[in-house]
mmCIF file of C-alpha atoms in Angstrom:
data_model
loop_
_atom_site.group_PDB
_atom_site.id
_atom_site.type_symbol
_atom_site.label_atom_id
_atom_site.label_comp_id
_atom_site.label_asym_id
_atom_site.label_seq_id
_atom_site.Cartn_x
_atom_site.Cartn_y
_atom_site.Cartn_z
ATOM 1 C CA LEU N 1 132.201 -10.841 80.516
ATOM 2 C CA GLY N 2 130.838 -8.658 78.279
ATOM 3 C CA ARG N 3 133.537 -6.120 78.151
ATOM 4 C CA MET N 4 136.032 -8.646 77.278
ATOM 5 C CA LEU N 5 133.876 -9.730 74.106
ATOM 6 C CA PHE N 6 132.346 -6.390 72.809
ATOM 7 C CA SER N 7 134.037 -3.059 72.498
ATOM 8 C CA GLY N 8 131.833 -0.221 72.910
ATOM 9 C CA ASP N 9 128.038 -0.280 72.130
ATOM 10 C CA GLU N 10 127.981 -2.200 69.182
ATOM 11 C CA VAL N 11 125.888 -4.999 70.287
ATOM 12 C CA TYR N 12 123.056 -2.594 70.971
ATOM 13 C CA LYS N 13 123.698 -0.575 67.436
ATOM 14 C CA PRO N 14 120.983 -1.234 64.537
ATOM 15 C CA VAL N 15 122.857 -3.353 61.975
ATOM 16 C CA LYS N 16 121.705 -1.126 59.349
ATOM 17 C CA VAL N 17 124.085 1.991 60.736
ATOM 18 C CA LEU N 18 127.275 -0.307 60.580
ATOM 19 C CA SER N 19 129.328 -1.225 57.610
ATOM 20 C CA GLY N 20 131.021 -4.209 55.943
ATOM 21 C CA GLY N 21 133.174 -5.780 58.609
ATOM 22 C CA GLU N 22 131.634 -4.190 61.546
ATOM 23 C CA LYS N 23 128.139 -5.756 60.403
ATOM 24 C CA VAL N 24 129.672 -9.030 60.290
ATOM 25 C CA ARG N 25 131.637 -8.684 63.735
ATOM 26 C CA CYS N 26 128.144 -7.191 65.263
ATOM 27 C CA MET N 27 126.098 -10.230 63.879
ATOM 28 C CA LEU N 28 128.932 -12.549 65.417
ATOM 29 C CA SER N 29 128.843 -10.913 68.369
ATOM 30 C CA ARG N 30 125.135 -11.200 68.936
ATOM 31 C CA MET N 31 125.254 -14.843 67.945
ATOM 32 C CA MET N 32 127.971 -15.508 70.721
ATOM 33 C CA LEU N 33 126.169 -13.219 73.243
ATOM 34 C CA SER N 34 122.956 -15.247 72.975
ATOM 35 C CA GLU N 35 124.677 -18.666 73.368
ATOM 36 C CA LEU N 36 126.536 -17.103 76.557
ATOM 37 C CA LEU N 37 123.359 -15.707 78.125
ATOM 38 C CA LEU N 38 122.299 -19.217 78.110
ATOM 39 C CA HIS N 39 125.549 -20.211 80.274
ATOM 40 C CA LEU N 40 126.067 -16.952 82.294
ATOM 41 C CA PRO N 41 125.391 -18.211 85.652
ATOM 42 C CA ASP N 42 128.307 -20.829 85.215
ATOM 43 C CA CYS N 43 130.641 -17.908 83.924
ATOM 44 C CA VAL N 44 129.737 -15.808 86.743
ATOM 45 C CA ARG N 45 130.759 -18.025 89.369
ATOM 46 C CA THR N 46 134.247 -17.425 88.785
ATOM 47 C CA ALA N 47 134.025 -13.783 89.358
ATOM 48 C CA PRO N 48 134.788 -12.035 92.786
ATOM 49 C CA THR N 49 131.301 -11.580 93.699
ATOM 50 C CA GLY N 50 130.363 -14.942 91.740
ATOM 51 C CA GLY N 51 127.980 -16.591 93.854
ATOM 52 C CA LYS N 52 125.888 -13.560 94.450
ATOM 53 C CA ILE N 53 125.761 -12.159 90.890
ATOM 54 C CA ALA N 54 125.183 -15.892 89.715
ATOM 55 C CA LEU N 55 122.074 -15.957 91.940
ATOM 56 C CA ALA N 56 121.095 -12.628 90.075
ATOM 57 C CA VAL N 57 121.347 -14.005 86.721
ATOM 58 C CA SER N 58 119.532 -17.213 87.754
ATOM 59 C CA TYR N 59 116.860 -15.097 89.380
ATOM 60 C CA LEU N 60 116.413 -13.088 86.296
ATOM 61 C CA THR N 61 116.302 -16.245 84.047
ATOM 62 C CA GLY N 62 113.790 -17.883 86.092
ATOM 63 C CA HIS N 63 111.625 -14.601 86.492
ATOM 64 C CA TYR N 64 111.898 -13.388 83.121
ATOM 65 C CA THR N 65 107.978 -13.566 82.561
ATOM 66 C CA GLU N 66 107.310 -11.393 85.569
ATOM 67 C CA ASN N 67 107.474 -7.588 86.359
ATOM 68 C CA VAL N 68 110.889 -7.744 88.008
ATOM 69 C CA CYS N 69 111.954 -5.041 90.213
ATOM 70 C CA LEU N 70 115.415 -4.176 91.412
ATOM 71 C CA ASP N 71 114.226 -4.443 94.944
ATOM 72 C CA ASP N 72 112.774 -7.895 94.800
ATOM 73 C CA LEU N 73 116.014 -8.795 93.039
ATOM 74 C CA CYS N 74 118.084 -7.487 95.731
ATOM 75 C CA GLU N 75 115.734 -9.012 98.491
ATOM 76 C CA SER N 76 116.159 -12.315 96.955
ATOM 77 C CA ILE N 77 119.982 -12.434 96.810
ATOM 78 C CA GLY N 78 120.970 -10.276 100.035
ATOM 79 C CA LEU N 79 122.829 -7.435 98.428
ATOM 80 C CA SER N 80 121.904 -3.530 98.086
ATOM 81 C CA LYS N 81 121.008 -1.962 95.041
ATOM 82 C CA PHE N 82 123.827 0.004 94.586
ATOM 83 C CA TYR N 83 126.328 -2.796 95.288
ATOM 84 C CA LEU N 84 124.348 -5.272 92.881
ATOM 85 C CA CYS N 85 124.254 -2.791 90.041
ATOM 86 C CA ARG N 86 127.951 -2.289 90.254
ATOM 87 C CA ALA N 87 129.065 -5.742 90.924
ATOM 88 C CA PHE N 88 126.714 -7.000 88.093
ATOM 89 C CA ARG N 89 127.959 -4.673 85.616
ATOM 90 C CA ARG N 90 131.282 -5.321 86.527
ATOM 91 C CA ASP N 91 131.125 -9.037 85.983
ATOM 92 C CA THR N 92 128.672 -9.193 83.244
ATOM 93 C CA GLY N 93 129.504 -5.988 81.226
ATOM 94 C CA MET N 94 125.750 -4.895 81.553
ATOM 95 C CA THR N 95 123.024 -3.739 83.803
ATOM 96 C CA PRO N 96 120.506 -6.465 85.397
ATOM 97 C CA HIS N 97 117.732 -4.294 83.401
ATOM 98 C CA ALA N 98 119.850 -4.632 80.259
ATOM 99 C CA TYR N 99 120.625 -8.303 80.864
ATOM 100 C CA LEU N 100 116.972 -8.905 81.236
ATOM 101 C CA ASN N 101 115.826 -7.126 78.176
ATOM 102 C CA LEU N 102 118.470 -8.770 76.183
ATOM 103 C CA TYR N 103 117.502 -12.488 77.481
ATOM 104 C CA ARG N 104 113.654 -11.617 76.544
ATOM 105 C CA VAL N 105 114.506 -10.411 73.390
ATOM 106 C CA LEU N 106 116.733 -13.297 72.490
ATOM 107 C CA LEU N 107 114.075 -15.841 73.652
ATOM 108 C CA ALA N 108 111.243 -13.937 71.719
ATOM 109 C CA ASP N 109 113.535 -14.231 68.525
ATOM 110 C CA ARG N 110 113.440 -17.796 69.024
ATOM 111 C CA LEU N 111 109.432 -17.689 69.232
ATOM 112 C CA LEU N 112 109.328 -15.815 66.272
ATOM 113 C CA ARG N 113 111.630 -18.012 64.161
ATOM 114 C CA SER N 114 109.472 -20.889 65.348
ATOM 115 C CA GLY N 115 106.316 -19.109 64.069
ATOM 116 C CA THR N 116 104.937 -17.549 66.724
ATOM 117 C CA ALA N 117 103.026 -14.281 66.208
ATOM 118 C CA ALA N 118 105.102 -10.925 66.966
ATOM 119 C CA MET N 119 101.964 -9.882 69.481
ATOM 120 C CA ALA N 120 102.018 -13.209 71.248
ATOM 121 C CA CYS N 121 105.640 -13.519 71.394
ATOM 122 C CA GLY N 122 106.074 -10.065 73.712
ATOM 123 C CA GLU N 123 103.596 -11.365 76.163
ATOM 124 C CA GLN N 124 105.108 -14.727 76.383
ATOM 125 C CA VAL N 125 108.816 -13.470 77.103
ATOM 126 C CA GLY N 126 107.197 -10.851 79.871
ATOM 127 C CA TYR N 127 106.854 -7.565 78.040
ATOM 128 C CA ARG N 128 103.432 -5.945 79.170
ATOM 129 C CA ASP N 129 102.687 -4.223 75.864
ATOM 130 C CA TYR N 130 103.713 -4.893 72.368
ATOM 131 C CA THR N 131 105.386 -1.163 72.041
ATOM 132 C CA THR N 132 107.777 -1.658 74.514
ATOM 133 C CA PHE N 133 108.591 -5.095 73.107
ATOM 134 C CA PHE N 134 108.906 -3.691 69.529
ATOM 135 C CA ARG N 135 111.192 -0.993 71.083
ATOM 136 C CA SER N 136 113.479 -3.453 72.870
ATOM 137 C CA TYR N 137 113.425 -5.831 70.134
ATOM 138 C CA LYS N 138 114.779 -3.503 67.457
ATOM 139 C CA LYS N 139 117.355 -1.956 69.642
ATOM 140 C CA VAL N 140 118.864 -5.218 69.866
ATOM 141 C CA THR N 141 118.360 -6.899 66.357
ATOM 142 C CA GLY N 142 118.013 -3.791 64.451
ATOM 143 C CA SER N 143 114.748 -5.073 62.753
ATOM 144 C CA ALA N 144 111.039 -5.210 63.702
ATOM 145 C CA PRO N 145 109.750 -8.213 65.329
ATOM 146 C CA SER N 146 106.909 -8.670 62.371
ATOM 147 C CA ALA N 147 110.065 -8.684 59.699
ATOM 148 C CA GLN N 148 111.418 -11.985 61.328
ATOM 149 C CA PRO N 149 110.583 -14.742 58.816
ATOM 150 C CA PRO N 150 109.743 -18.043 60.533
ATOM 151 C CA LYS N 151 112.275 -20.908 60.161
ATOM 152 C CA ALA N 152 111.488 -22.913 56.862
ATOM 153 C CA THR N 153 110.280 -26.330 57.834
ATOM 154 C CA VAL N 154 111.757 -29.044 55.560
#
């Protein structure tokens, strides 16, 4: 799914590095990706390993606040680590860990825009320390979490 929509690693490049049209394309890709992540379990069901990978996605989205390890994920859906990682990447275009980080960052972005403090956002979406949250957030969005302005209320 991810490979069909995005070429290369442009979704993960900081926006500052990109130029003109690439920047617009990257921002649109990120917006589309955030919407797709919400519906990924439904999309993945049509893939060859659909049911199992959809279960993995559901597990990750249901346990994003916890310290999810690959062993727990594999045990919950009944696949080996190696097969799960290959099938997950083939069906979604990213690894389970990358999916979990991206999901957490997108949820944190929503919290930040609603006015929640940056330190609290990281904890609420499952990051154990602010440094890890900061790095993940900056890698995905290209800016620091504290630089996100809250939504204006009218």
